[in-house]
N, CA, C and O atoms as a DFTB+ gen file, in Angstrom:
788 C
 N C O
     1  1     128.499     111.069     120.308
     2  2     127.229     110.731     119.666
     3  2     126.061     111.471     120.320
     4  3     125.091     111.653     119.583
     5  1     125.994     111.862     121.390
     6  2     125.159     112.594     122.313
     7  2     124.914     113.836     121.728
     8  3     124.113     114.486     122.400
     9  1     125.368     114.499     120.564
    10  2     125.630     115.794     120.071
    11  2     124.543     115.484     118.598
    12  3     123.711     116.348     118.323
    13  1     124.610     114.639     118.020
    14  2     123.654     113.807     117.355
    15  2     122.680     113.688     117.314
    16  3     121.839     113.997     116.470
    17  1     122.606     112.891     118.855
    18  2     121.231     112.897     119.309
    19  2     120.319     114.097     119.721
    20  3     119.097     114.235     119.678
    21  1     121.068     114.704     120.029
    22  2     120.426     116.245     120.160
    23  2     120.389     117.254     118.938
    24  3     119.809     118.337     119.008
    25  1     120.868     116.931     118.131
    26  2     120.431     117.833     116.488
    27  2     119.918     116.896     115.650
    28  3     119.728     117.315     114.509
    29  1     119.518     115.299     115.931
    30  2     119.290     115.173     114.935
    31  2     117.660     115.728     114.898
    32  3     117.006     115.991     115.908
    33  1     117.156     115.843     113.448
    34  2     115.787     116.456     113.059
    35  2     115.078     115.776     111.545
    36  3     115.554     116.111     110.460
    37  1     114.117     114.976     111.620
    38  2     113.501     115.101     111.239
    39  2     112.943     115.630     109.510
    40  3     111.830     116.020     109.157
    41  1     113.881     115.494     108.910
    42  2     114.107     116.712     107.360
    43  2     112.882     116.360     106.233
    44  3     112.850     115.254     105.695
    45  1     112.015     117.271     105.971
    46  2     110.977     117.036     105.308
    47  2     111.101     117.888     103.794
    48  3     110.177     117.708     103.001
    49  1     112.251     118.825     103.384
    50  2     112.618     119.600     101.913
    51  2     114.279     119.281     101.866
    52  3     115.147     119.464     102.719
    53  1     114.334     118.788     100.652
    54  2     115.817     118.099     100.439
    55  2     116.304     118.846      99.372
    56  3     115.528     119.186      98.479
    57  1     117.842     119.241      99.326
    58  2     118.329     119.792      98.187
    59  2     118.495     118.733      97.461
    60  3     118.604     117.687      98.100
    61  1     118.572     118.635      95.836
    62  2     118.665     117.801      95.053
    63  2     120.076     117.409      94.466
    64  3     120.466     117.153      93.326
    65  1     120.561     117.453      95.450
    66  2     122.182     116.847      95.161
    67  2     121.875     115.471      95.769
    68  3     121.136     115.198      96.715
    69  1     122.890     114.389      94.720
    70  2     123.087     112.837      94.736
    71  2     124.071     112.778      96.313
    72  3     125.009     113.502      96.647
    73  1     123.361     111.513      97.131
    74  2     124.157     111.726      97.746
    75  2     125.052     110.529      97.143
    76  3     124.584     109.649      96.421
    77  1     126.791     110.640      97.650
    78  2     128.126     109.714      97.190
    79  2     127.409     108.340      97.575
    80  3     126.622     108.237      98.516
    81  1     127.804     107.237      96.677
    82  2     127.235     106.061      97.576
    83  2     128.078     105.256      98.732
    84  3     127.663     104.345      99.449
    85  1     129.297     105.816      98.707
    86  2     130.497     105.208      99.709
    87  2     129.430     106.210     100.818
    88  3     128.998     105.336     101.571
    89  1     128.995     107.144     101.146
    90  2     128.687     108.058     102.084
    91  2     127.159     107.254     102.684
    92  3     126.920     106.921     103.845
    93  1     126.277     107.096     101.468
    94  2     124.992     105.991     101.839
    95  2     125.701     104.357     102.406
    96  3     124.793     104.006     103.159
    97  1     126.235     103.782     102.437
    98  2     126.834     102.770     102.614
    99  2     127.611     102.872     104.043
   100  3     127.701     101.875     104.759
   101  1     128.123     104.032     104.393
   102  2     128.500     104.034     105.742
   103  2     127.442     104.189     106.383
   104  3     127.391     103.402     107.328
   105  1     126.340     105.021     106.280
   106  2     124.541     104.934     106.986
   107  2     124.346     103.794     107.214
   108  3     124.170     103.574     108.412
   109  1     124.277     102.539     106.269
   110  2     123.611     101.816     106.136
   111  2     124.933     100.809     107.250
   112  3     124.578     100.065     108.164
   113  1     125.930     100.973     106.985
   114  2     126.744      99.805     108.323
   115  2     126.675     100.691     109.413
   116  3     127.350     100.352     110.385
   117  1     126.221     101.433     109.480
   118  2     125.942     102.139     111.345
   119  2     124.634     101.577     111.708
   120  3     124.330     101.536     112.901
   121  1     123.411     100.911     110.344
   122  2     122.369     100.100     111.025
   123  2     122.639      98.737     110.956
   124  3     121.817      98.053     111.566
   125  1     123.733      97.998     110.281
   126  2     124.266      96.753     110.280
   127  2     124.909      96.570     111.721
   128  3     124.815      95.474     112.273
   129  1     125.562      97.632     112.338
   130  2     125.906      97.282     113.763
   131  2     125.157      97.374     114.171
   132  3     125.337      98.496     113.699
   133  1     123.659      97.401     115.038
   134  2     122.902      97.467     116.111
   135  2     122.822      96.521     116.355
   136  3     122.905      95.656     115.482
   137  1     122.574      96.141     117.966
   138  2     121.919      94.884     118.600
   139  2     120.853      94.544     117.601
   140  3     120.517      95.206     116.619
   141  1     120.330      93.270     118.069
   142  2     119.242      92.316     117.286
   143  2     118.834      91.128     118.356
   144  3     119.810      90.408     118.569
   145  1     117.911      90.813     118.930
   146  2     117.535      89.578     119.455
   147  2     117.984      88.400     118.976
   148  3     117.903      88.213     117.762
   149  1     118.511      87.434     119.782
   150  2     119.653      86.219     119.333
   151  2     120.500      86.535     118.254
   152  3     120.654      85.675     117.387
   153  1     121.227      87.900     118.127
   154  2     121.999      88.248     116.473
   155  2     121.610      87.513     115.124
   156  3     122.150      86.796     114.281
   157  1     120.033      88.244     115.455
   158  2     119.535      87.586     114.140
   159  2     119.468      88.437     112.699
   160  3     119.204      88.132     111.535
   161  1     119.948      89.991     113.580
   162  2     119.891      90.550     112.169
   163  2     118.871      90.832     111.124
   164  3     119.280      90.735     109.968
   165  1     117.405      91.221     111.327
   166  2     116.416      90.725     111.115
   167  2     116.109      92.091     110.241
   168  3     115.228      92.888     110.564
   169  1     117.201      92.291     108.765
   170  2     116.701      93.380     108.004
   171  2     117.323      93.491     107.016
   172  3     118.459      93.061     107.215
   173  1     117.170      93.904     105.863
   174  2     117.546      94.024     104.156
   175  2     117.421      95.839     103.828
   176  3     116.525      96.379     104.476
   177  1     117.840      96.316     103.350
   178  2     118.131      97.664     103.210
   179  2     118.451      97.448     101.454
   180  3     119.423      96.894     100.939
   181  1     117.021      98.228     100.649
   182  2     117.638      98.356      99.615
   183  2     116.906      99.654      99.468
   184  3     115.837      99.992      99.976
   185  1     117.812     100.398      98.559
   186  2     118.486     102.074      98.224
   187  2     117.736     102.123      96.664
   188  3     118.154     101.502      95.687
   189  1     116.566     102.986      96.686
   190  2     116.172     103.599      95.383
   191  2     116.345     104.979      95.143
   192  3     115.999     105.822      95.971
   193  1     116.762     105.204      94.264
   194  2     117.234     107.002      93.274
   195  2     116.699     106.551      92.024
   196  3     116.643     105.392      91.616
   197  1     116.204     107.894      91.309
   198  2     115.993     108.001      89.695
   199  2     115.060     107.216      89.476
   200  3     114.137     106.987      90.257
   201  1     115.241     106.671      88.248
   202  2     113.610     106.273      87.800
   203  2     113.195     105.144      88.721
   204  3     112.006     105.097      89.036
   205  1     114.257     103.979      89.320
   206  2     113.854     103.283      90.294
   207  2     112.911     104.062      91.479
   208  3     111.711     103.799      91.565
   209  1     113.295     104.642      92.012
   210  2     113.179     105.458      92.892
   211  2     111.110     105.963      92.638
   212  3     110.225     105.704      93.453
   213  1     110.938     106.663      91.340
   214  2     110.186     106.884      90.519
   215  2     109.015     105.809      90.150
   216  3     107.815     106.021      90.325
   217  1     109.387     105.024      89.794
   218  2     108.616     103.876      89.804
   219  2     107.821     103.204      90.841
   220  3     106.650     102.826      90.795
   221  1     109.003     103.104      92.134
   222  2     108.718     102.860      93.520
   223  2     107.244     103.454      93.968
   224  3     106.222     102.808      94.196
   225  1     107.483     105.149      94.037
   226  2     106.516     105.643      94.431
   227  2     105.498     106.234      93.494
   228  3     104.774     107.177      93.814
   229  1     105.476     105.668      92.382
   230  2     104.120     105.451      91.414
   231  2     103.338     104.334      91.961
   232  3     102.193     104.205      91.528
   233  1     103.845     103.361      92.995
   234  2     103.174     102.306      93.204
   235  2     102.242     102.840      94.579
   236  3     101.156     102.456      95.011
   237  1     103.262     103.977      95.074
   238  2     102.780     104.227      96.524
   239  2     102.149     104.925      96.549
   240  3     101.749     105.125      97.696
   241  1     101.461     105.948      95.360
   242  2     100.707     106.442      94.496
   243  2      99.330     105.887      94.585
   244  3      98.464     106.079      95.438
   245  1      99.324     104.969      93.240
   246  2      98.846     103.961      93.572
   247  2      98.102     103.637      94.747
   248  3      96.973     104.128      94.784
   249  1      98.496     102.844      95.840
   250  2      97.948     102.362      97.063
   251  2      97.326     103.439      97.648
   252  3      96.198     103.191      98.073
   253  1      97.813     104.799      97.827
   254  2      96.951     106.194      98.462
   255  2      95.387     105.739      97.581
   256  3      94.452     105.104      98.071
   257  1      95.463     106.171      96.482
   258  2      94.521     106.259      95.828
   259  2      93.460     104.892      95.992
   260  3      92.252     104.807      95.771
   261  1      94.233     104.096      96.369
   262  2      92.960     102.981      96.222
   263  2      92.253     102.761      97.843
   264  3      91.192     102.208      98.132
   265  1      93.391     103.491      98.853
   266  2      92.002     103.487      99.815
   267  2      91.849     104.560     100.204
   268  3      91.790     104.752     101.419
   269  1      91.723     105.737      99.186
   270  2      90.625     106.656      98.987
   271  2      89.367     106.400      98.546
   272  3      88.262     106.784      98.931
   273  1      89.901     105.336      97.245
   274  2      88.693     104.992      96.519
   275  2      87.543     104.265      97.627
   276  3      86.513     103.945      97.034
   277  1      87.536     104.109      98.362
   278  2      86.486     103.032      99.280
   279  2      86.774     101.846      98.985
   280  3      85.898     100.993      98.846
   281  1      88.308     101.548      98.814
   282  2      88.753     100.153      98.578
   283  2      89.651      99.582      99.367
   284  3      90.281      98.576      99.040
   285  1      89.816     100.396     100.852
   286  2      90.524     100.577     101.684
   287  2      90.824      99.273     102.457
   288  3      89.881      98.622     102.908
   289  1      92.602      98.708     102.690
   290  2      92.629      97.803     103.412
   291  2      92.925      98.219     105.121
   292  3      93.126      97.456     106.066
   293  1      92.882      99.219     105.098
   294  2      93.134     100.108     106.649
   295  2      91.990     101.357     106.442
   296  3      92.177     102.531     106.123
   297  1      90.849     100.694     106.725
   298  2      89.718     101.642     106.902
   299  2      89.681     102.698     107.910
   300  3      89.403     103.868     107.647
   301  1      89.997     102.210     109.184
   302  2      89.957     102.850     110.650
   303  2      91.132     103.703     110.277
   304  3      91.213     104.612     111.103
   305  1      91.768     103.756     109.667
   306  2      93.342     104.658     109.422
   307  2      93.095     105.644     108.730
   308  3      93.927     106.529     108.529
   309  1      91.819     105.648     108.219
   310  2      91.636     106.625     107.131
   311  2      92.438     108.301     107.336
   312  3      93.152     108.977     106.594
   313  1      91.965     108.471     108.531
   314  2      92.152     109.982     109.016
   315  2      93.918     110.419     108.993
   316  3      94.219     111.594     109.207
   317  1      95.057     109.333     108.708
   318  2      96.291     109.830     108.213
   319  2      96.898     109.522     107.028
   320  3      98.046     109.108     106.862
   321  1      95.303     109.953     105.495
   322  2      95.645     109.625     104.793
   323  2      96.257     110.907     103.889
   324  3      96.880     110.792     102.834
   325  1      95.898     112.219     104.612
   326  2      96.376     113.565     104.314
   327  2      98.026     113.668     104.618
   328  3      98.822     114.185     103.835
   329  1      98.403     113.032     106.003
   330  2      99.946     112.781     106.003
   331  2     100.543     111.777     105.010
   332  3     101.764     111.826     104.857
   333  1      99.907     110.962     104.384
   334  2     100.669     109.736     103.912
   335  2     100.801     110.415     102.717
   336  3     101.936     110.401     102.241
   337  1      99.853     111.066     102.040
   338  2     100.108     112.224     100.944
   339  2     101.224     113.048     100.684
   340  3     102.031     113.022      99.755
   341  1     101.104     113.949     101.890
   342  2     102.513     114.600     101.916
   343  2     103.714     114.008     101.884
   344  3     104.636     114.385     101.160
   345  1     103.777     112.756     102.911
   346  2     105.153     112.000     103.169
   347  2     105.422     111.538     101.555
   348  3     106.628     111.698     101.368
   349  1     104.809     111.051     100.367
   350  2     104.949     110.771      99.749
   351  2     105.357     112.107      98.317
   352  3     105.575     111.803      97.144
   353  1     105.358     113.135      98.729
   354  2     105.713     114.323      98.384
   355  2     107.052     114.640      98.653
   356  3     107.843     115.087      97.823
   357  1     107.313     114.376      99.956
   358  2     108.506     114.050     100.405
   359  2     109.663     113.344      99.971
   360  3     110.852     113.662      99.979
   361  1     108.914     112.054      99.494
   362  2     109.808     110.966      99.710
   363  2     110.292     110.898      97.896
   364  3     111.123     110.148      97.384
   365  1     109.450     111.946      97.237
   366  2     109.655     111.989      95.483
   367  2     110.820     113.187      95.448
   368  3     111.772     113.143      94.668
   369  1     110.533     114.608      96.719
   370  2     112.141     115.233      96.433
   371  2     113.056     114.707      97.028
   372  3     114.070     115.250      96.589
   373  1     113.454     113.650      98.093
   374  2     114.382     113.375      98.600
   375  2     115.028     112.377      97.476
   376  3     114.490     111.340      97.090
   377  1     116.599     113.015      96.913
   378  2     117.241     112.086      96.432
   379  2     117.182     110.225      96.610
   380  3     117.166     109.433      95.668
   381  1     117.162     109.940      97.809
   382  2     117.744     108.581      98.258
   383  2     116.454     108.652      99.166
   384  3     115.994     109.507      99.922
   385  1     115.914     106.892      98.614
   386  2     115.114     106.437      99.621
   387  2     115.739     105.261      99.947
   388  3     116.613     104.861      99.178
   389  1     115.396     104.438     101.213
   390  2     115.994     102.957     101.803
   391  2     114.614     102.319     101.780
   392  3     113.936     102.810     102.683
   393  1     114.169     101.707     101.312
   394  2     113.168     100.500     102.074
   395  2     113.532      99.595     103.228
   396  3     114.591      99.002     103.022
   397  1     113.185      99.429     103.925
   398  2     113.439      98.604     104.938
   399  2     112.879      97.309     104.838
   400  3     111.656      97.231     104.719
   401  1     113.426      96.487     104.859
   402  2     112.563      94.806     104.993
   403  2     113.151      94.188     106.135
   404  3     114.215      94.549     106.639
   405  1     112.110      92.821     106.714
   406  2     112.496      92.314     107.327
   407  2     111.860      90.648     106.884
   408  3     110.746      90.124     106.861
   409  1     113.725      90.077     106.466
   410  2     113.634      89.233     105.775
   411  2     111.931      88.001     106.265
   412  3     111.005      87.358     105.770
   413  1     112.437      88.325     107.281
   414  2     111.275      87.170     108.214
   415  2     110.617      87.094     108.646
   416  3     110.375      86.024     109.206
   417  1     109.449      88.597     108.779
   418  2     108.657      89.191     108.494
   419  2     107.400      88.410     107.951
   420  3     107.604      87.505     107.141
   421  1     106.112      88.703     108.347
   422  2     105.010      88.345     107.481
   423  2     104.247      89.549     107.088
   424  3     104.499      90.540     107.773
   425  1     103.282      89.713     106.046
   426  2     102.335      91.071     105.976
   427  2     101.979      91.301     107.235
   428  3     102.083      90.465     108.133
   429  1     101.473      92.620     107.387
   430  2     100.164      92.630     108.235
   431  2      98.959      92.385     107.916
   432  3      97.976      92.620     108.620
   433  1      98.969      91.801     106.626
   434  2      97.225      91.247     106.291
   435  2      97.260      89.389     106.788
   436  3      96.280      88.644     106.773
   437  1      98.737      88.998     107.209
   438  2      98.259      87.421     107.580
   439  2      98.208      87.647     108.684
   440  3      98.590      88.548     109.431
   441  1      97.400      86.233     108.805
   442  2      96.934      85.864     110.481
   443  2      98.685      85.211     111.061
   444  3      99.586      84.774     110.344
   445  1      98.677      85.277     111.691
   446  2      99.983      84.883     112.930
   447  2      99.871      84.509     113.922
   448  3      99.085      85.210     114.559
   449  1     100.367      83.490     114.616
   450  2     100.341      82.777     115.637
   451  2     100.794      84.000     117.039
   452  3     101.426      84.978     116.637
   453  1     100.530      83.960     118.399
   454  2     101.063      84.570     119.488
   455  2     102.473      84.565     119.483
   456  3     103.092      85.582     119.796
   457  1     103.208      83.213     119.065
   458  2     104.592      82.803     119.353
   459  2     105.259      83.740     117.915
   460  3     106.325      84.259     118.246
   461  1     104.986      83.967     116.865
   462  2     104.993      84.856     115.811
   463  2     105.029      85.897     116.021
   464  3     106.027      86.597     115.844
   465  1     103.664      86.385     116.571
   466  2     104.144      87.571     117.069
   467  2     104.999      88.062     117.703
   468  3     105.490      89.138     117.362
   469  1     105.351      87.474     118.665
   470  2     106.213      87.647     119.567
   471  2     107.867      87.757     119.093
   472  3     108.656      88.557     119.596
   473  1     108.174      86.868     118.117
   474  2     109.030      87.145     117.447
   475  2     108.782      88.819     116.264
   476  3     109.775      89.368     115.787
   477  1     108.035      89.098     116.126
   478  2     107.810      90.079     115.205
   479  2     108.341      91.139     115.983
   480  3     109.210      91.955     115.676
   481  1     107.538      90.983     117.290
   482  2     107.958      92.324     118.291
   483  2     109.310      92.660     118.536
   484  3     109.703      93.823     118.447
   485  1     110.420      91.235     118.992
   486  2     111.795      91.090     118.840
   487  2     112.310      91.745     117.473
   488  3     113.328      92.436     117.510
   489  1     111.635      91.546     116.280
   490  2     112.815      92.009     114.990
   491  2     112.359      93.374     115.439
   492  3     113.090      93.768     116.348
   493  1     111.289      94.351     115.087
   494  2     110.934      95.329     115.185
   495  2     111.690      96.301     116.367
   496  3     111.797      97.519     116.507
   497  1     111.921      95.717     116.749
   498  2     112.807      96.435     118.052
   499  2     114.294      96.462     117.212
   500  3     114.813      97.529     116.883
   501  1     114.728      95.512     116.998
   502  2     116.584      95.347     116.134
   503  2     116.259      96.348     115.089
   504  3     116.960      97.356     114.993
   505  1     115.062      96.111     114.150
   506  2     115.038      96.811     113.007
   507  2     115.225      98.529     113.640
   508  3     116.089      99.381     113.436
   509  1     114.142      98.519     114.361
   510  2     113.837     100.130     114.853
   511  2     115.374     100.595     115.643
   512  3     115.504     101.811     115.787
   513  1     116.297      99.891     116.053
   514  2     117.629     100.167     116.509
   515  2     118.201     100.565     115.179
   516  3     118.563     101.731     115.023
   517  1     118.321      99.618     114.128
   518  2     119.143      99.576     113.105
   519  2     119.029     101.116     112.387
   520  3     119.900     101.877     111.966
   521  1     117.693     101.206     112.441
   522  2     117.582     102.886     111.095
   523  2     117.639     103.357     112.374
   524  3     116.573     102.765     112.546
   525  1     117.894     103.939     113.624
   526  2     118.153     104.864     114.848
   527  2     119.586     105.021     114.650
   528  3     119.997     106.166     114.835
   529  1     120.614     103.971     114.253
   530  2     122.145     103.976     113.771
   531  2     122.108     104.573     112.584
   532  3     123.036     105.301     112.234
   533  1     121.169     104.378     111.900
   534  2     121.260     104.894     110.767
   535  2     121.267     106.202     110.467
   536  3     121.935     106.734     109.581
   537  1     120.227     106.917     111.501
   538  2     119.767     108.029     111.180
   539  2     120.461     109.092     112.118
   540  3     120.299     110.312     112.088
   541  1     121.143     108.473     112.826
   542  2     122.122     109.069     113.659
   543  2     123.639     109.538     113.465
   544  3     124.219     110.487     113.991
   545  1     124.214     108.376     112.345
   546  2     125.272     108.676     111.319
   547  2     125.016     109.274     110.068
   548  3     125.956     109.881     109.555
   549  1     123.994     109.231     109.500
   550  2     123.546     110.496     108.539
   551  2     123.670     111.674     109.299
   552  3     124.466     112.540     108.935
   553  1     122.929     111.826     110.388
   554  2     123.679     113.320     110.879
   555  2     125.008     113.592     111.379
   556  3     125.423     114.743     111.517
   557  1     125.603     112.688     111.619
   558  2     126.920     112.834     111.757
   559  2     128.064     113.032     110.468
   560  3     129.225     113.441     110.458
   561  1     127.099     112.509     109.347
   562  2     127.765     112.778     107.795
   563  2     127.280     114.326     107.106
   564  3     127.808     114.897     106.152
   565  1     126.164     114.754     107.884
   566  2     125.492     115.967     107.165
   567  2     124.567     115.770     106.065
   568  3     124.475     116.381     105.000
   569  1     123.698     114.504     106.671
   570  2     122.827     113.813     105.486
   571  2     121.598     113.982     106.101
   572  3     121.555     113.102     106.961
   573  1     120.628     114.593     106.132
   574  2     118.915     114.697     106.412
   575  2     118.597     113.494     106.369
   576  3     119.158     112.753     105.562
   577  1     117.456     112.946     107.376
   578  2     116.469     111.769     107.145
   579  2     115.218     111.940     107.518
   580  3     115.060     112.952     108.201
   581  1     114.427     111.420     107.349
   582  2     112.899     110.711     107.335
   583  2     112.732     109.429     107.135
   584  3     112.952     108.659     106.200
   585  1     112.087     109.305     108.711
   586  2     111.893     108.145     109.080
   587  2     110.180     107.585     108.550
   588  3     109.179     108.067     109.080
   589  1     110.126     106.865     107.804
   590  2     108.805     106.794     107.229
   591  2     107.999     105.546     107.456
   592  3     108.514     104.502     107.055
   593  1     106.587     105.466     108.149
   594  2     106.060     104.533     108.033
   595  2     104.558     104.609     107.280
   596  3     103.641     103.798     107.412
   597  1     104.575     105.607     106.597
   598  2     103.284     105.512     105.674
   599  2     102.914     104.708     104.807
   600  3     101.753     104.621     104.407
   601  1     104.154     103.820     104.297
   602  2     104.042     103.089     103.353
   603  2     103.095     102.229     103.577
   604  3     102.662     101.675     102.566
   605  1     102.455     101.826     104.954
   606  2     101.802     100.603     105.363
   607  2     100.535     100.820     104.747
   608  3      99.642     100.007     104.988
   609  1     100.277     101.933     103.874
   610  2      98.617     102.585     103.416
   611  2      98.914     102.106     101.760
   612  3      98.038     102.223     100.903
   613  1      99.786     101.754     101.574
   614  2     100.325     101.032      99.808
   615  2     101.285      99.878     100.531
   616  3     102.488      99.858     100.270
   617  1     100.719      98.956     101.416
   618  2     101.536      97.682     101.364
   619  2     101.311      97.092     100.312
   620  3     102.336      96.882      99.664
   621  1     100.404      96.738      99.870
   622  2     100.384      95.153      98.666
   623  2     100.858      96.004      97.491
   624  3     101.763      95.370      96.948
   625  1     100.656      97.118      96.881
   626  2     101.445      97.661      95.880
   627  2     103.089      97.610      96.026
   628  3     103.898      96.993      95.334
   629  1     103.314      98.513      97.222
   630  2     104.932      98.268      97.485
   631  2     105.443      97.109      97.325
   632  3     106.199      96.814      96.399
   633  1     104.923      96.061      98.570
   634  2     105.650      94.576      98.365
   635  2     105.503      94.281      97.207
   636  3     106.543      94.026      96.601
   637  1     104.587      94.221      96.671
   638  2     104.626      93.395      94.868
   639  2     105.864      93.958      94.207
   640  3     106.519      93.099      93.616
   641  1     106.411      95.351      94.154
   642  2     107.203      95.886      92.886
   643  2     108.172      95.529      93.718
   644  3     108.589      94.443      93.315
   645  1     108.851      95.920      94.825
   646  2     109.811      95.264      95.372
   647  2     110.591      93.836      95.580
   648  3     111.775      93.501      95.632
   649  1     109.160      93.075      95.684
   650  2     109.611      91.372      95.246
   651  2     110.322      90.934      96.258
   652  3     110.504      89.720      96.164
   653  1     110.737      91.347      97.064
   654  2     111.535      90.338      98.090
   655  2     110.583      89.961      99.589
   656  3     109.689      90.588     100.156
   657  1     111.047      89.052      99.795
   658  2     110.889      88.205     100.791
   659  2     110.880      88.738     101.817
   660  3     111.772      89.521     102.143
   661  1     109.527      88.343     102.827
   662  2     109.337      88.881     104.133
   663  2     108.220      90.209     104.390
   664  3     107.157      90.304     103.775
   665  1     108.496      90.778     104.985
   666  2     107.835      92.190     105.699
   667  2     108.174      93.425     105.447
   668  3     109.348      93.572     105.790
   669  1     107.751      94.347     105.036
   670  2     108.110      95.586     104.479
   671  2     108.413      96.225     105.453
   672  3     107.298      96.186     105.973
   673  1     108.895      96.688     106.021
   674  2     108.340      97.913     107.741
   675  2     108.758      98.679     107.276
   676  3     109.741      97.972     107.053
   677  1     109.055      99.708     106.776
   678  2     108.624     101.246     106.600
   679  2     110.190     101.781     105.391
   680  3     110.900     101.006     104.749
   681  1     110.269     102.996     105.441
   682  2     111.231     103.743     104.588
   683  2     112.429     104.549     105.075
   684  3     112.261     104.963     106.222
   685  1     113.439     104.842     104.592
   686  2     114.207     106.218     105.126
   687  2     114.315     107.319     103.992
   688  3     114.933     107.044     102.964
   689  1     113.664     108.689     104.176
   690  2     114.117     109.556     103.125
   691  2     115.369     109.835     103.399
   692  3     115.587     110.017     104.597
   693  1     116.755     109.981     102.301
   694  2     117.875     110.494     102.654
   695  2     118.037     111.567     101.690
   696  3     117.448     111.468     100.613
   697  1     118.961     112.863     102.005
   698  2     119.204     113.724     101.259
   699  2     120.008     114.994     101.958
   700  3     120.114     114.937     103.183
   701  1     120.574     116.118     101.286
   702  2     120.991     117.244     101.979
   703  2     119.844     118.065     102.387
   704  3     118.997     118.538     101.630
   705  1     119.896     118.164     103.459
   706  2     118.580     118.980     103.650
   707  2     118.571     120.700     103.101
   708  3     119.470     121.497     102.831
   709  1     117.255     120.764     103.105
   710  2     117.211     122.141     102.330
   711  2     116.455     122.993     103.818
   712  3     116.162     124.184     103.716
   713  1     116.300     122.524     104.631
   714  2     115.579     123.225     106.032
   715  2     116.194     122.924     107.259
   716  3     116.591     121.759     107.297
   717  1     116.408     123.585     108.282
   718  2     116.740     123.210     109.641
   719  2     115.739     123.676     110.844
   720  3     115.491     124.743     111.405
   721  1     115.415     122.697     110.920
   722  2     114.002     122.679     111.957
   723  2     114.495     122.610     113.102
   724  3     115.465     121.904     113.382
   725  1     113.820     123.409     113.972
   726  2     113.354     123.459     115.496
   727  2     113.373     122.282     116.382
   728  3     112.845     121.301     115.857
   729  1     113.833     122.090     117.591
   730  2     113.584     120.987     118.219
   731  2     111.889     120.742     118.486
   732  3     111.138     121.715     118.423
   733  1     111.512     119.771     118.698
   734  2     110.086     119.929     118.788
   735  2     110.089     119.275     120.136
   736  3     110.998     118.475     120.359
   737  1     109.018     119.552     121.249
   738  2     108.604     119.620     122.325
   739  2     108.610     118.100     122.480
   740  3     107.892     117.266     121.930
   741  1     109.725     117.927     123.481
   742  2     109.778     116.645     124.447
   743  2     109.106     116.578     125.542
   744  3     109.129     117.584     126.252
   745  1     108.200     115.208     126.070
   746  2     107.677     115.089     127.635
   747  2     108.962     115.517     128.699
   748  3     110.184     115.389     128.632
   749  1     108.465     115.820     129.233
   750  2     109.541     116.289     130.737
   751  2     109.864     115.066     131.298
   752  3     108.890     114.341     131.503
   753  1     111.199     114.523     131.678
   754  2     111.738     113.552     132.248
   755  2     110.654     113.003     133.134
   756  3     110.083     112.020     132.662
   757  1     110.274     113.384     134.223
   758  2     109.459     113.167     135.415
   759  2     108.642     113.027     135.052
   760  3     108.129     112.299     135.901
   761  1     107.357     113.275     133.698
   762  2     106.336     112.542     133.429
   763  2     106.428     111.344     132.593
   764  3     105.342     110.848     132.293
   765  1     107.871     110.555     131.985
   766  2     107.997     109.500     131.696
   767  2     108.817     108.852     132.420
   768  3     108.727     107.653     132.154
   769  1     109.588     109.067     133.220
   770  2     110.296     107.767     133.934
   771  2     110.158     107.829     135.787
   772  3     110.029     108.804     136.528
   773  1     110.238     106.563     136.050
   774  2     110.143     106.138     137.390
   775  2     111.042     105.088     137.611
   776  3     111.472     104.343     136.730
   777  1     111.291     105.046     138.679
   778  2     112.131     104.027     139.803
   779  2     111.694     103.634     140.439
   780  3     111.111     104.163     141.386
   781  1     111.816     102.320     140.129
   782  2     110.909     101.145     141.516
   783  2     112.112     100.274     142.126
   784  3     112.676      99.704     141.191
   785  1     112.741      99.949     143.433
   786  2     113.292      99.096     144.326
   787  2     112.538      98.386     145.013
   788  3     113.009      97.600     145.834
């Protein structure tokens, strides 16, 4: 798996071949195995292609545009609303998108208790393991990903067409990739880790 971890990349131009769904379905149980705080499992994975797919991001459409308009529910965010553009350019050629939910989850527009939070921080960690399995056996299948969290700039559009229960946290683009990108510049060991006895 170490071989993985070192090619996997990042894929932002997808060839437009379907991927098999027995092939999406093994992705998706390489993020069904990850750890989870108390094995709680704290995530729903549903798979849009074609007009679903289409529809999806007419909504995410949508949400760009309305906090352009000065109707913005993430004002201070404004300045990555040129990436959320593109990602969503992205996320219309990539065959296969995943939404990610977390069943138990609240928006980020409610208020939440400390002890809430605190649980939020716990799923977010399982979740963020789960698509890391995920996106790690897509490259081990020869499947491109994008890991997406732009969606949070079209939350109340997304959650509404989606309809399910809980917390949205972000997307996976899947597809054959049509590019092979460069490793991109890691911190040097020694300016992130230390040892304390």
């Amino acid at each position: 798996m170490i071989e993985e971890i070192k090619t996997r990349r990042s894929i932002r131009r997808y060839k437009q071949y379907e991927i098999p769904t027995e092939v999406v379905n093994k992705i998706i149980q390489a993020g069904r195995f990850a750890p989870s705080g108390k094995n709680k499992q704290p995530w729903k994975f549903i798979v849009y292609g074609g007009d679903a797919k289409r529809n999806l991001l007419a909504k995410m459409e949508a949400g760009l545009q309305r906090e352009l308009s000065g109707k913005a529910f993430l004002p201070d965010s404004a300045y990555g609303l040129p990436d959320a553009g593109n990602t969503l350019q992205i996320m219309r050629e990539a065959p296969t998108l995943v939404v990610v939910m977390n069943p138990y989850g609240k928006s980020p527009f409610e208020q939440i208790t400390v002890d809430e939070r605190v649980t939020e921080i716990v799923d977010a960690l399982s979740i963020g393991a789960a698509i890391e399995n995920m996106l790690l056996e897509a490259e081990r299948l020869g499947i491109g990903t994008l890991w997406i969290g732009n969606t949070f700039f079209a939350y109340p559009e997304l959650a509404e067409f989606v309809k399910e229960p809980g917390q949205l946290v972000g997307a996976v683009a899947m597809g054959y990739a049509e590019e092979k990108p460069g490793q991109r510049p890691r911190k040097r060991l020694e300016t992130i880790l230390e040892y304390r006895y």
